[in-house]
Amino acid sequence: MPRLRQVAKADADPLAQKLYEVLFGKRDPVKEPGTATGTPGNWWTVFALVPDAFKHTLEGFQFYRSPERKIDPKLRELGQIRAGFARGSQFVFSQHCKACRDVGLTEAQIEAIPHWQIAEVFSPLERAVLAYTDCLVLQSGRVPEAVFAALKAHLSDEEILELTYITATYDMHATMSRALRLEYDDVDERVVEIAAPEGASNDVMSMADQGKKE
């Protein structure tokens, strides 16, 4: 379950109720979760806690999907899907696998997102976008001049600003999904202690001392 409470249909503000109707039909998504794409849908029901935040994020989705955008949708989606993978959000990654197909990226390209550095299915510009995304997400915006120059060789300043804004936005969404345990990111921490057999020594590296004595 999400770490924050969800907003029932009857308690949602008018904008959230309108989106609930689109996503869930007549159902109350708290009592009867599930969207047409297979997700639980609790991203929406949790964000509805703060109507201004709900509206702001919806406008962000509208922003990147607007026909006014200059950045190629394929490049935009490369940034979004790699941001989801690099941040470790199964929800963002999974949803944008589908979005990548919708804008025309190939199955080979989608499958290569985790190991794009050694894949041969991306153009020089696409590789520059993926490298830039890793700098934004994994290096907190520390971008080498060579990476930025590769972008500038192909993209206008406007396109780079749009790419940066959208990719950073999806880094945020991936982070929030994990922190609040939303959708497919509702998973237990996997890095935990595995119990040793009863009676085992707490000195787990004692064999090293035995090897030294020999």
mmCIF file of C-alpha atoms in Angstrom, residues 77-78 81-82 85 93-94 96-98 100-101 104-122 130:
data_model
loop_
_atom_site.group_PDB
_atom_site.id
_atom_site.type_symbol
_atom_site.label_atom_id
_atom_site.label_comp_id
_atom_site.label_asym_id
_atom_site.label_seq_id
_atom_site.Cartn_x
_atom_site.Cartn_y
_atom_site.Cartn_z
ATOM 1 C CA GLU A 77 11.000 9.520 -24.222
ATOM 2 C CA LEU A 78 14.608 8.356 -24.176
ATOM 3 C CA ILE A 81 12.607 6.038 -19.709
ATOM 4 C CA ARG A 82 16.309 6.189 -18.869
ATOM 5 C CA PHE A 85 15.594 3.067 -15.007
ATOM 6 C CA PHE A 93 10.372 2.654 -16.457
ATOM 7 C CA SER A 94 7.469 0.311 -17.178
ATOM 8 C CA HIS A 96 7.600 4.659 -20.512
ATOM 9 C CA CYS A 97 8.431 1.374 -22.217
ATOM 10 C CA LYS A 98 4.889 1.673 -23.530
ATOM 11 C CA CYS A 100 8.456 4.671 -26.225
ATOM 12 C CA ARG A 101 6.588 2.259 -28.475
ATOM 13 C CA GLY A 104 8.122 4.894 -32.610
ATOM 14 C CA LEU A 105 11.151 3.606 -30.723
ATOM 15 C CA THR A 106 11.957 -0.004 -31.584
ATOM 16 C CA GLU A 107 11.803 -3.023 -29.307
ATOM 17 C CA ALA A 108 15.573 -3.357 -29.652
ATOM 18 C CA GLN A 109 16.038 0.213 -28.423
ATOM 19 C CA ILE A 110 13.690 -0.288 -25.473
ATOM 20 C CA GLU A 111 15.438 -3.521 -24.485
ATOM 21 C CA ALA A 112 18.814 -1.755 -24.689
ATOM 22 C CA ILE A 113 17.944 1.076 -22.261
ATOM 23 C CA PRO A 114 19.594 -0.668 -19.263
ATOM 24 C CA HIS A 115 22.855 -1.172 -21.206
ATOM 25 C CA TRP A 116 22.705 1.659 -23.721
ATOM 26 C CA GLN A 117 26.434 2.349 -23.324
ATOM 27 C CA ILE A 118 27.351 -0.805 -25.275
ATOM 28 C CA ALA A 119 24.285 -1.021 -27.519
ATOM 29 C CA GLU A 120 24.542 -0.388 -31.248
ATOM 30 C CA VAL A 121 20.901 0.541 -31.821
ATOM 31 C CA PHE A 122 21.152 4.252 -31.041
ATOM 32 C CA LEU A 130 21.110 9.057 -22.918
#
